[in-house]
């Protein structure tokens, strides 16, 4: 990935990265990722002119913030519509009221094989995110999806070719700390954003 002041050109797609109260724009072109650090994007109004100019390209939104809720529950082995309704009820019990929710069934519970183990994720304080999405929508942008880094951890494990049936902690640097994802047998179990002091800065992980 390059951090440069190159013009946007004709990218294949854009990534809008929202984190720690800041917004960064990335673009992919000619198999190279560019970080457009020269752009000062402080409010949704700042991104709208760019989005209007490049509204033919697909956009992805990546949200990394500490206001999130992970939860685990057990449910009976239902199928079809009954399963969907049950999962929706479980998601509604989250700490945060949000339309940005994710639920995944992880198979039979080890402690109670008659039940299915369910992992859920809810993005909190989604009002700020909604304002950025509204700006993209006003520019007629095709938003392909809204993602959390935690929900990309399983794919990251595969791309890194980490094959373990045990516990793996995937740690990635964040503008305000470290993102820690706990994986068991390649499946996400829990994630949290560990904040660090303002006089410190997260950097590459080693060891």
JSON list of N, CA and C in Angstrom, two decimals, residues 1-8 14-17 22-27 33-42 47 50 175:
[
{"chain": "A", "resi": 1, "resn": "UNK", "atom": "N", "xyz": [0.84, -1.19, 0.00]},
{"chain": "A", "resi": 1, "resn": "UNK", "atom": "CA", "xyz": [0.00, 0.00, 0.00]},
{"chain": "A", "resi": 1, "resn": "UNK", "atom": "C", "xyz": [0.88, 1.24, 0.00]},
{"chain": "A", "resi": 2, "resn": "UNK", "atom": "N", "xyz": [0.52, 2.22, -0.81]},
{"chain": "A", "resi": 2, "resn": "UNK", "atom": "CA", "xyz": [1.27, 3.46, -0.88]},
{"chain": "A", "resi": 2, "resn": "UNK", "atom": "C", "xyz": [0.54, 4.58, -0.16]},
{"chain": "A", "resi": 3, "resn": "UNK", "atom": "N", "xyz": [1.31, 5.40, 0.55]},
{"chain": "A", "resi": 3, "resn": "UNK", "atom": "CA", "xyz": [0.78, 6.61, 1.17]},
{"chain": "A", "resi": 3, "resn": "UNK", "atom": "C", "xyz": [1.33, 7.78, 0.37]},
{"chain": "A", "resi": 4, "resn": "UNK", "atom": "N", "xyz": [0.49, 8.36, -0.47]},
{"chain": "A", "resi": 4, "resn": "UNK", "atom": "CA", "xyz": [1.02, 9.32, -1.41]},
{"chain": "A", "resi": 4, "resn": "UNK", "atom": "C", "xyz": [0.03, 10.45, -1.66]},
{"chain": "A", "resi": 5, "resn": "UNK", "atom": "N", "xyz": [0.47, 11.37, -2.51]},
{"chain": "A", "resi": 5, "resn": "UNK", "atom": "CA", "xyz": [-0.35, 12.50, -2.90]},
{"chain": "A", "resi": 5, "resn": "UNK", "atom": "C", "xyz": [-0.74, 12.40, -4.37]},
{"chain": "A", "resi": 6, "resn": "UNK", "atom": "N", "xyz": [-0.80, 11.19, -4.88]},
{"chain": "A", "resi": 6, "resn": "UNK", "atom": "CA", "xyz": [-1.14, 10.98, -6.28]},
{"chain": "A", "resi": 6, "resn": "UNK", "atom": "C", "xyz": [-2.62, 11.30, -6.51]},
{"chain": "A", "resi": 7, "resn": "UNK", "atom": "N", "xyz": [-2.97, 11.81, -7.71]},
{"chain": "A", "resi": 7, "resn": "UNK", "atom": "CA", "xyz": [-4.39, 12.03, -8.01]},
{"chain": "A", "resi": 7, "resn": "UNK", "atom": "C", "xyz": [-5.16, 10.73, -7.99]},
{"chain": "A", "resi": 8, "resn": "UNK", "atom": "N", "xyz": [-6.45, 10.84, -7.78]},
{"chain": "A", "resi": 8, "resn": "UNK", "atom": "CA", "xyz": [-7.27, 9.64, -7.63]},
{"chain": "A", "resi": 8, "resn": "UNK", "atom": "C", "xyz": [-7.32, 8.81, -8.91]},
{"chain": "A", "resi": 14, "resn": "UNK", "atom": "N", "xyz": [-13.19, 2.15, -4.00]},
{"chain": "A", "resi": 14, "resn": "UNK", "atom": "CA", "xyz": [-12.74, 2.97, -2.89]},
{"chain": "A", "resi": 14, "resn": "UNK", "atom": "C", "xyz": [-13.08, 2.28, -1.57]},
{"chain": "A", "resi": 15, "resn": "UNK", "atom": "N", "xyz": [-12.27, 2.58, -0.55]},
{"chain": "A", "resi": 15, "resn": "UNK", "atom": "CA", "xyz": [-12.54, 2.15, 0.82]},
{"chain": "A", "resi": 15, "resn": "UNK", "atom": "C", "xyz": [-12.56, 3.39, 1.70]},
{"chain": "A", "resi": 16, "resn": "UNK", "atom": "N", "xyz": [-13.68, 3.61, 2.35]},
{"chain": "A", "resi": 16, "resn": "UNK", "atom": "CA", "xyz": [-13.81, 4.71, 3.31]},
{"chain": "A", "resi": 16, "resn": "UNK", "atom": "C", "xyz": [-13.60, 4.13, 4.70]},
{"chain": "A", "resi": 17, "resn": "UNK", "atom": "N", "xyz": [-12.51, 4.53, 5.34]},
{"chain": "A", "resi": 17, "resn": "UNK", "atom": "CA", "xyz": [-12.13, 3.96, 6.63]},
{"chain": "A", "resi": 17, "resn": "UNK", "atom": "C", "xyz": [-12.45, 4.95, 7.75]},
{"chain": "A", "resi": 22, "resn": "UNK", "atom": "N", "xyz": [-11.91, 9.85, 12.91]},
{"chain": "A", "resi": 22, "resn": "UNK", "atom": "CA", "xyz": [-11.32, 10.33, 11.68]},
{"chain": "A", "resi": 22, "resn": "UNK", "atom": "C", "xyz": [-11.75, 9.49, 10.50]},
{"chain": "A", "resi": 23, "resn": "UNK", "atom": "N", "xyz": [-11.57, 10.05, 9.32]},
{"chain": "A", "resi": 23, "resn": "UNK", "atom": "CA", "xyz": [-11.93, 9.35, 8.09]},
{"chain": "A", "resi": 23, "resn": "UNK", "atom": "C", "xyz": [-10.73, 9.36, 7.16]},
{"chain": "A", "resi": 24, "resn": "UNK", "atom": "N", "xyz": [-10.40, 8.20, 6.59]},
{"chain": "A", "resi": 24, "resn": "UNK", "atom": "CA", "xyz": [-9.33, 8.08, 5.60]},
{"chain": "A", "resi": 24, "resn": "UNK", "atom": "C", "xyz": [-9.90, 7.43, 4.35]},
{"chain": "A", "resi": 25, "resn": "UNK", "atom": "N", "xyz": [-9.37, 7.86, 3.21]},
{"chain": "A", "resi": 25, "resn": "UNK", "atom": "CA", "xyz": [-9.83, 7.31, 1.94]},
{"chain": "A", "resi": 25, "resn": "UNK", "atom": "C", "xyz": [-8.70, 6.50, 1.30]},
{"chain": "A", "resi": 26, "resn": "UNK", "atom": "N", "xyz": [-9.05, 5.29, 0.87]},
{"chain": "A", "resi": 26, "resn": "UNK", "atom": "CA", "xyz": [-8.13, 4.41, 0.16]},
{"chain": "A", "resi": 26, "resn": "UNK", "atom": "C", "xyz": [-8.74, 4.08, -1.19]},
{"chain": "A", "resi": 27, "resn": "UNK", "atom": "N", "xyz": [-7.88, 3.84, -2.18]},
{"chain": "A", "resi": 27, "resn": "UNK", "atom": "CA", "xyz": [-8.36, 3.42, -3.49]},
{"chain": "A", "resi": 27, "resn": "UNK", "atom": "C", "xyz": [-7.47, 2.30, -4.02]},
{"chain": "A", "resi": 33, "resn": "UNK", "atom": "N", "xyz": [-2.84, -0.52, -3.68]},
{"chain": "A", "resi": 33, "resn": "UNK", "atom": "CA", "xyz": [-3.67, 0.22, -2.76]},
{"chain": "A", "resi": 33, "resn": "UNK", "atom": "C", "xyz": [-3.01, 1.55, -2.43]},
{"chain": "A", "resi": 34, "resn": "UNK", "atom": "N", "xyz": [-3.77, 2.64, -2.52]},
{"chain": "A", "resi": 34, "resn": "UNK", "atom": "CA", "xyz": [-3.25, 3.96, -2.24]},
{"chain": "A", "resi": 34, "resn": "UNK", "atom": "C", "xyz": [-4.02, 4.57, -1.06]},
{"chain": "A", "resi": 35, "resn": "UNK", "atom": "N", "xyz": [-3.27, 5.17, -0.15]},
{"chain": "A", "resi": 35, "resn": "UNK", "atom": "CA", "xyz": [-3.86, 5.90, 0.96]},
{"chain": "A", "resi": 35, "resn": "UNK", "atom": "C", "xyz": [-3.77, 7.39, 0.64]},
{"chain": "A", "resi": 36, "resn": "UNK", "atom": "N", "xyz": [-4.91, 8.02, 0.46]},
{"chain": "A", "resi": 36, "resn": "UNK", "atom": "CA", "xyz": [-4.94, 9.43, 0.09]},
{"chain": "A", "resi": 36, "resn": "UNK", "atom": "C", "xyz": [-4.94, 10.31, 1.34]},
{"chain": "A", "resi": 37, "resn": "UNK", "atom": "N", "xyz": [-3.78, 10.33, 2.00]},
{"chain": "A", "resi": 37, "resn": "UNK", "atom": "CA", "xyz": [-3.63, 11.04, 3.26]},
{"chain": "A", "resi": 37, "resn": "UNK", "atom": "C", "xyz": [-3.69, 12.54, 3.09]},
{"chain": "A", "resi": 38, "resn": "UNK", "atom": "N", "xyz": [-3.54, 13.01, 1.84]},
{"chain": "A", "resi": 38, "resn": "UNK", "atom": "CA", "xyz": [-3.57, 14.46, 1.61]},
{"chain": "A", "resi": 38, "resn": "UNK", "atom": "C", "xyz": [-4.97, 15.04, 1.73]},
{"chain": "A", "resi": 39, "resn": "UNK", "atom": "N", "xyz": [-5.98, 14.18, 1.69]},
{"chain": "A", "resi": 39, "resn": "UNK", "atom": "CA", "xyz": [-7.36, 14.64, 1.75]},
{"chain": "A", "resi": 39, "resn": "UNK", "atom": "C", "xyz": [-7.78, 14.86, 3.21]},
{"chain": "A", "resi": 40, "resn": "UNK", "atom": "N", "xyz": [-8.30, 16.02, 3.50]},
{"chain": "A", "resi": 40, "resn": "UNK", "atom": "CA", "xyz": [-8.77, 16.33, 4.85]},
{"chain": "A", "resi": 40, "resn": "UNK", "atom": "C", "xyz": [-10.27, 16.05, 4.90]},
{"chain": "A", "resi": 41, "resn": "UNK", "atom": "N", "xyz": [-10.62, 14.92, 5.48]},
{"chain": "A", "resi": 41, "resn": "UNK", "atom": "CA", "xyz": [-12.02, 14.48, 5.52]},
{"chain": "A", "resi": 41, "resn": "UNK", "atom": "C", "xyz": [-12.50, 14.51, 6.97]},
{"chain": "A", "resi": 42, "resn": "UNK", "atom": "N", "xyz": [-13.01, 15.65, 7.39]},
{"chain": "A", "resi": 42, "resn": "UNK", "atom": "CA", "xyz": [-13.42, 15.80, 8.79]},
{"chain": "A", "resi": 42, "resn": "UNK", "atom": "C", "xyz": [-14.92, 15.60, 8.98]},
{"chain": "A", "resi": 47, "resn": "UNK", "atom": "N", "xyz": [-16.58, 14.45, 1.99]},
{"chain": "A", "resi": 47, "resn": "UNK", "atom": "CA", "xyz": [-16.44, 13.31, 1.08]},
{"chain": "A", "resi": 47, "resn": "UNK", "atom": "C", "xyz": [-17.40, 13.38, -0.09]},
{"chain": "A", "resi": 50, "resn": "UNK", "atom": "N", "xyz": [-16.08, 14.27, -3.72]},
{"chain": "A", "resi": 50, "resn": "UNK", "atom": "CA", "xyz": [-15.27, 13.19, -4.27]},
{"chain": "A", "resi": 50, "resn": "UNK", "atom": "C", "xyz": [-16.16, 12.03, -4.70]},
{"chain": "A", "resi": 175, "resn": "UNK", "atom": "N", "xyz": [-5.44, 3.30, 14.95]},
{"chain": "A", "resi": 175, "resn": "UNK", "atom": "CA", "xyz": [-5.00, 4.66, 15.21]},
{"chain": "A", "resi": 175, "resn": "UNK", "atom": "C", "xyz": [-4.96, 4.99, 16.70]}
]
